[in-house]
Tab-separated table of C-alpha atoms in Angstrom:
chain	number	residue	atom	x	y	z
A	1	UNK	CA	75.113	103.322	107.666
A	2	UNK	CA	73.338	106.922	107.760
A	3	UNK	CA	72.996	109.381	109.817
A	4	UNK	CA	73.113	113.258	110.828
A	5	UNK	CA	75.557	115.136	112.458
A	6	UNK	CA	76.689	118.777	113.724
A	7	UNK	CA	79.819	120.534	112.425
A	8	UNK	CA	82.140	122.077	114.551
A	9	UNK	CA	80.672	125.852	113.679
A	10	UNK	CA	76.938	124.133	114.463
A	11	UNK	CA	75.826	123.801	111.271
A	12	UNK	CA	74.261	120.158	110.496
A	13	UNK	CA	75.758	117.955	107.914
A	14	UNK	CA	74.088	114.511	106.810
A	15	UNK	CA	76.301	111.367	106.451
A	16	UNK	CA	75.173	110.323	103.654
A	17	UNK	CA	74.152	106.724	103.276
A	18	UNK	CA	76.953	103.860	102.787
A	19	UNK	CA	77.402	99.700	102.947
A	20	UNK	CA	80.099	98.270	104.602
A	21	UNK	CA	80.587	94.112	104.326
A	22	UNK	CA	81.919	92.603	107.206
A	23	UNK	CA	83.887	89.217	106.606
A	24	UNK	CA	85.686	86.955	108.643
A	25	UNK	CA	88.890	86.800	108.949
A	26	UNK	CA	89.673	83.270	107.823
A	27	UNK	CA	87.668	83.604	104.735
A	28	UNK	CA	89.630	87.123	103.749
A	29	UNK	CA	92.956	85.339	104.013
A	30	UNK	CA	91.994	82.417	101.754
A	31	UNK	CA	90.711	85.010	98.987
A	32	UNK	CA	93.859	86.255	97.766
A	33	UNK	CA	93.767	89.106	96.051
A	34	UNK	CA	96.334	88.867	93.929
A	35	UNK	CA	97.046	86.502	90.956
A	36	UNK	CA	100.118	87.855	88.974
A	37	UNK	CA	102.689	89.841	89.100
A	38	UNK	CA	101.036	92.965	88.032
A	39	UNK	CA	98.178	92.639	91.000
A	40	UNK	CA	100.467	91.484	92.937
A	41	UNK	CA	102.453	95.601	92.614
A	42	UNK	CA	99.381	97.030	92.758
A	43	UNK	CA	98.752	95.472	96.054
A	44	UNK	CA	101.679	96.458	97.527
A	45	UNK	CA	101.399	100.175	95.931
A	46	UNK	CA	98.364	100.607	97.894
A	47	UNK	CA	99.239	98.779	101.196
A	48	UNK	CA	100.246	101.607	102.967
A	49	UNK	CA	96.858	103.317	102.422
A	50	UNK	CA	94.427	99.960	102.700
A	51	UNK	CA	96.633	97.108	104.866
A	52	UNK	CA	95.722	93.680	104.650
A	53	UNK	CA	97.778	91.704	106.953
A	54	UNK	CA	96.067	88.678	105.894
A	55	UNK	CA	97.735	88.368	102.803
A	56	UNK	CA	100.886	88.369	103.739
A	57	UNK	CA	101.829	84.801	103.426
A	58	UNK	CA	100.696	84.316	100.085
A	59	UNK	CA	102.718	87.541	98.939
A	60	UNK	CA	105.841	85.653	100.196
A	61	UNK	CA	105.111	82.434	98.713
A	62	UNK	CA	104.514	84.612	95.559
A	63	UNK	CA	108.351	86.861	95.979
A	64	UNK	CA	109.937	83.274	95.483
A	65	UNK	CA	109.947	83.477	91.909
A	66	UNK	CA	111.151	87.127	91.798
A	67	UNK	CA	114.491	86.431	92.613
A	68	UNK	CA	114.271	88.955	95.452
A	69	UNK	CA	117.037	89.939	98.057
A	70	UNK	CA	115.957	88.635	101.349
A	71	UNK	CA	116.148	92.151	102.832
A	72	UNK	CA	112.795	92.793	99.928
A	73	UNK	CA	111.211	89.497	100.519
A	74	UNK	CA	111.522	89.540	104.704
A	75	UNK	CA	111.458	93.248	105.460
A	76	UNK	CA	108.427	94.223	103.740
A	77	UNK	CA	106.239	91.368	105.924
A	78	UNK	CA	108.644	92.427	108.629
A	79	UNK	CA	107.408	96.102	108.935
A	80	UNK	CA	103.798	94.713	108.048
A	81	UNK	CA	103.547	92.292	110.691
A	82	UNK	CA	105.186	94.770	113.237
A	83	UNK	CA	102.229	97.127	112.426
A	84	UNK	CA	99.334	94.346	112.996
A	85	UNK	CA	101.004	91.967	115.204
A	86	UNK	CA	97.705	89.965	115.442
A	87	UNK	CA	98.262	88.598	112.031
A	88	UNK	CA	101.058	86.509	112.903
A	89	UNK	CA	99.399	83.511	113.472
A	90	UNK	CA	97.519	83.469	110.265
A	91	UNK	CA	101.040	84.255	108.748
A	92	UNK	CA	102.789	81.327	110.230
A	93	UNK	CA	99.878	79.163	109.419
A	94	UNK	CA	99.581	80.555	105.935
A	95	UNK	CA	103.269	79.063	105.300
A	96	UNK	CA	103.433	75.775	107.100
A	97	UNK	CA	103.083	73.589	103.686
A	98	UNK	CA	105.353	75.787	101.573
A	99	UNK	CA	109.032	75.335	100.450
A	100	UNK	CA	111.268	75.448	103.591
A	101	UNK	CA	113.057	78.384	101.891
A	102	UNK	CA	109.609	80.257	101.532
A	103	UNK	CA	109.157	78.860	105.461
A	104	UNK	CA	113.028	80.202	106.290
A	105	UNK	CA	112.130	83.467	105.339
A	106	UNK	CA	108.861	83.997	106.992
A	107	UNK	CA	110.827	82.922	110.592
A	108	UNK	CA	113.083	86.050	109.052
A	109	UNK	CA	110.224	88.389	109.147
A	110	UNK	CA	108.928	87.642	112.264
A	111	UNK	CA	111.859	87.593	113.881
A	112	UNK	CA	112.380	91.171	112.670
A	113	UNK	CA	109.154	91.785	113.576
A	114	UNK	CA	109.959	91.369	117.373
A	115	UNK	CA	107.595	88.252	116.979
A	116	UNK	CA	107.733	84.681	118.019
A	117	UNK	CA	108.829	82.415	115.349
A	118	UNK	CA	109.622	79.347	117.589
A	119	UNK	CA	107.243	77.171	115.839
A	120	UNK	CA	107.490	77.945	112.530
A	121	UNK	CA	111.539	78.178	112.528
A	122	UNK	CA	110.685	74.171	114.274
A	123	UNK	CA	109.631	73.077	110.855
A	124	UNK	CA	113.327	74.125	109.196
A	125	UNK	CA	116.230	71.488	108.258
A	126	UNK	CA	119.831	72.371	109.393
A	127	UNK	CA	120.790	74.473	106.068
A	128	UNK	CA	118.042	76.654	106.271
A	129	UNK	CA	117.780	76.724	110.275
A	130	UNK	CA	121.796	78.400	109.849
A	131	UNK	CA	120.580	80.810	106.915
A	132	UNK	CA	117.767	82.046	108.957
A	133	UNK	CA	119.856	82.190	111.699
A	134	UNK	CA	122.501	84.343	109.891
A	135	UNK	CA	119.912	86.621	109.277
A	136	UNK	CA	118.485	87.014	112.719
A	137	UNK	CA	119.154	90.781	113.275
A	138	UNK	CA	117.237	93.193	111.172
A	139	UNK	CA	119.657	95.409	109.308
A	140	UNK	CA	119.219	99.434	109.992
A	141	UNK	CA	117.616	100.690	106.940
A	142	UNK	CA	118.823	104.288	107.437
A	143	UNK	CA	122.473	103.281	107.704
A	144	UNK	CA	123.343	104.191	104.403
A	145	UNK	CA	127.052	103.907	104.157
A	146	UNK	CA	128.777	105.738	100.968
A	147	UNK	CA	131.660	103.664	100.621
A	148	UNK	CA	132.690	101.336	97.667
A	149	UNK	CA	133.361	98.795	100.440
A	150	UNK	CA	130.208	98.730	101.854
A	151	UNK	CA	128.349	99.417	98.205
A	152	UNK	CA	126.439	96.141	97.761
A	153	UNK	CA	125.453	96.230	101.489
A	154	UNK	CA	124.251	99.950	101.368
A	155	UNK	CA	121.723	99.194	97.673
A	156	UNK	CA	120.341	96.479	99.193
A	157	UNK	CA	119.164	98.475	102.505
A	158	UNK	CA	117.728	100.680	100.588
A	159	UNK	CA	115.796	97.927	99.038
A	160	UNK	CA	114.924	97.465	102.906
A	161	UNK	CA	114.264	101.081	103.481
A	162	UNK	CA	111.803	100.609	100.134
A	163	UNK	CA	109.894	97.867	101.912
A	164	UNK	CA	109.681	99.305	105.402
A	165	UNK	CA	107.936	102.483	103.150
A	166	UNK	CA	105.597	100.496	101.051
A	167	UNK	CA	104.636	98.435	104.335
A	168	UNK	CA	104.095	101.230	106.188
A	169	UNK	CA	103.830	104.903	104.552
A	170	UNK	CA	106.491	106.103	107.034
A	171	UNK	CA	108.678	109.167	105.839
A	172	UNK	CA	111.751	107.867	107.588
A	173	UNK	CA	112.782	105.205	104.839
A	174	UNK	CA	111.738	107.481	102.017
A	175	UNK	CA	113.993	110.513	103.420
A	176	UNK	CA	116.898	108.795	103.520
A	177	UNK	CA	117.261	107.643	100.276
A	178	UNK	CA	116.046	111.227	99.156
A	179	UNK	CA	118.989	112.437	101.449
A	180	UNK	CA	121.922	110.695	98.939
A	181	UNK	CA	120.910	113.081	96.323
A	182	UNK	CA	123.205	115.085	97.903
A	183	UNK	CA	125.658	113.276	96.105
A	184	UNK	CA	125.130	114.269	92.522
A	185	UNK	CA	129.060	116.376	92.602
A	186	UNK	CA	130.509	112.552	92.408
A	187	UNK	CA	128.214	111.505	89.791
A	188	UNK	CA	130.384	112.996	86.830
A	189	UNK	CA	132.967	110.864	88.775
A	190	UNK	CA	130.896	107.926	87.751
A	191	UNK	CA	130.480	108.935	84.490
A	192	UNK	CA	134.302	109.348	83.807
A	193	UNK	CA	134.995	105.979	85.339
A	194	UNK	CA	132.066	104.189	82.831
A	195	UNK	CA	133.715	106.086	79.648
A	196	UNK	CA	137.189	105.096	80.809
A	197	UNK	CA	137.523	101.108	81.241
A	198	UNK	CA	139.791	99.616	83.909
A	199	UNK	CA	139.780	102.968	85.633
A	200	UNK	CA	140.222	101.969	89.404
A	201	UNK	CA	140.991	105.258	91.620
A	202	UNK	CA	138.510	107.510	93.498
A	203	UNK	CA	136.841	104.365	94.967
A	204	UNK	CA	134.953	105.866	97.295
A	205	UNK	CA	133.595	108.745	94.728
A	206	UNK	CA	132.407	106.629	92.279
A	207	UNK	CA	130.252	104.568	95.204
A	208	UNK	CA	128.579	108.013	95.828
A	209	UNK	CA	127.798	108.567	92.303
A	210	UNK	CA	126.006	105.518	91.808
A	211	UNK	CA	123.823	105.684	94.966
A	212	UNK	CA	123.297	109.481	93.735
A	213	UNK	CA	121.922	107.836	90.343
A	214	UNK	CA	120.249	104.658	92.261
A	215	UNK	CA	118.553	106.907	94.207
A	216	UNK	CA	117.293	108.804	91.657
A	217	UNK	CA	115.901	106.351	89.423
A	218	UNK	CA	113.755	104.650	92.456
A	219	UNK	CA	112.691	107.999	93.760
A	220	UNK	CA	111.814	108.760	90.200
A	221	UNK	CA	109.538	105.331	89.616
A	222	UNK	CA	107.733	105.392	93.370
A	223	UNK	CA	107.066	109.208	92.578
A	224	UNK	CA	105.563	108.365	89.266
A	225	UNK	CA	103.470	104.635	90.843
A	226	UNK	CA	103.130	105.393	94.484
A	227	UNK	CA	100.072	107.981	96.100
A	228	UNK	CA	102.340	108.872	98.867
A	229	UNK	CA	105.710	109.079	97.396
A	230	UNK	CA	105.047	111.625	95.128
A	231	UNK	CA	103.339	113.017	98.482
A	232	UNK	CA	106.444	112.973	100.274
A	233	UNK	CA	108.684	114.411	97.203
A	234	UNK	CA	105.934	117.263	96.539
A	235	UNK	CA	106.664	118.676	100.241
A	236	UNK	CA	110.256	117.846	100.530
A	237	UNK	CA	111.002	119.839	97.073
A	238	UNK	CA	109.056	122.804	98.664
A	239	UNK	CA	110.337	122.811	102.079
A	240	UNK	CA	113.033	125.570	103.164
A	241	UNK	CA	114.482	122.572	105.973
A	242	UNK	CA	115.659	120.535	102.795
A	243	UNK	CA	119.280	121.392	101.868
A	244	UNK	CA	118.618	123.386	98.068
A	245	UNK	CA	120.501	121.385	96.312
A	246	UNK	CA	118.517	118.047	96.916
A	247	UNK	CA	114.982	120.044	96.426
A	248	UNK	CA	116.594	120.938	92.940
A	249	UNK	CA	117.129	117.091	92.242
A	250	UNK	CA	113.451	116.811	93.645
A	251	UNK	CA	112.071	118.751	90.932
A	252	UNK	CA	113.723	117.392	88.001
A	253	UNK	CA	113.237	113.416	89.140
A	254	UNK	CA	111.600	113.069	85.948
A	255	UNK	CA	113.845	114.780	83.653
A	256	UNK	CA	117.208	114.155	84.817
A	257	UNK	CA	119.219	111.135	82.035
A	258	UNK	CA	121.032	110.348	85.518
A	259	UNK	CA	118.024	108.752	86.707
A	260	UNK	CA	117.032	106.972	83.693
A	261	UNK	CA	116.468	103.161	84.989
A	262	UNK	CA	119.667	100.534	84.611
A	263	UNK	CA	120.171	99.122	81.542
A	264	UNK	CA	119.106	95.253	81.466
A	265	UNK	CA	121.213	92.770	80.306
């Protein structure tokens, strides 16, 4: 492709010349582009920017061994597949001879999706037709609920607000988790509690210190791996809308010890 063309103030530009390959769909689906872990990130650091639907089923086959909460391994295909609902069928197809808990959590997906997953939620056994089933209503990934009761729920949808981000490059998810940094007054809670064993009061202050600090840390790798994260956290630390305390926390994601990733093991 080549070409000529006039600018908006009439002055002529020339396109200069480029080569596009068109392939069909069927053969880009059965060329996955992935084949480890570490192009298996890198594919879904960039899928945002350059989608490709296509691949979806083999990423979930893939997020078996990763020991993944569902809300990671369904919602990310979830959002995908709600962007290009066209790829369903090649997503369905693409896990009719997997593991039925592989198959269990693509109907998941597509269910949140808002897609038909009659027939692929057909080839499920009882145990994992009633585990798909529990699962039938998307969680809302902006409910984040600072309570130590609802802890465990809360960190794992922002795992779901993480996928709905990569999947889709929306600000919605992103802002929300940036939005707990308006915890960090009940992080030296936290700290006090970790230093003092078989302290159990100020429940509910200690749950807001460690989404403060979870929050921080995931901010702090997406801004330092992810094109439009760092996008997002470059604006939002400049922009008068954003409380000031949260655009301070914004500019010291990569200095702050609170943010330091959890400890392994």
């Amino acid at each position: 492709m080549e070409g000529k063309a006039i600018l908006e103030d009439g002055s002529p530009a020339t396109i200069l010349p480029a080569t596009a390959t068109l392939e069909p769909w069927a053969d880009a689906a059965a060329a996955t582009p992935f084949t480890d872990d570490r192009t298996a990130q890198l594919w879904l650091n960039q899928y945002a920017l350059r989608p490709e639907p296509q691949h979806l089923a083999a990423l979930l086959r893939k997020s078996a061994a990763w020991a993944a909460h569902p809300y990671i391994r369904a919602g990310f295909p979830a959002y995908a597949l709600a962007a290009a609902p066209a790829a369903a069928p090649t997503f369905a197809a693409g896990l009719r001879d997997a593991d039925e808990p592989t198959r269990a959590m693509g109907v998941v997906a597509l269910r949140w999706a808002g897609l038909d997953a009659r027939a692929l939620a057909a080839t499920l056994g009882p145990e994992w037709t009633t585990r798909a089933e529990a699962l039938s209503i998307r969680p809302d990934p902006l409910a984040l609920e600072a309570t130590a009761a609802r802890l465990d729920e809360t960190t794992a949808r922002m795992d779901l607000a993480w996928a709905w981000f990569m999947a889709t490059g929306r600000p919605e998810p992103i802002r929300a988790i940036v939005d707990l940094l308006r915890y960090r007054d009940d992080y030296s809670a936290l700290r006090t509690a970790q230093a003092t064993p078989g302290r159990k009061e100020a429940a509910d202050p200690l749950a807001r210190g460690v989404l403060y600090a979870t929050a921080g840390w995931s901010l702090a790798s997406f801004y330092a791996t992810h094109v439009l994260a760092e996008d997002y956290v470059r604006l939002w630390r400049e922009d008068g809308s954003v409380p000031a305390p949260i655009r301070e926390e914004l500019r010291t994601l990569l200095s702050n010890e609170a943010f330091r990733p959890p400890k392994q093991g």
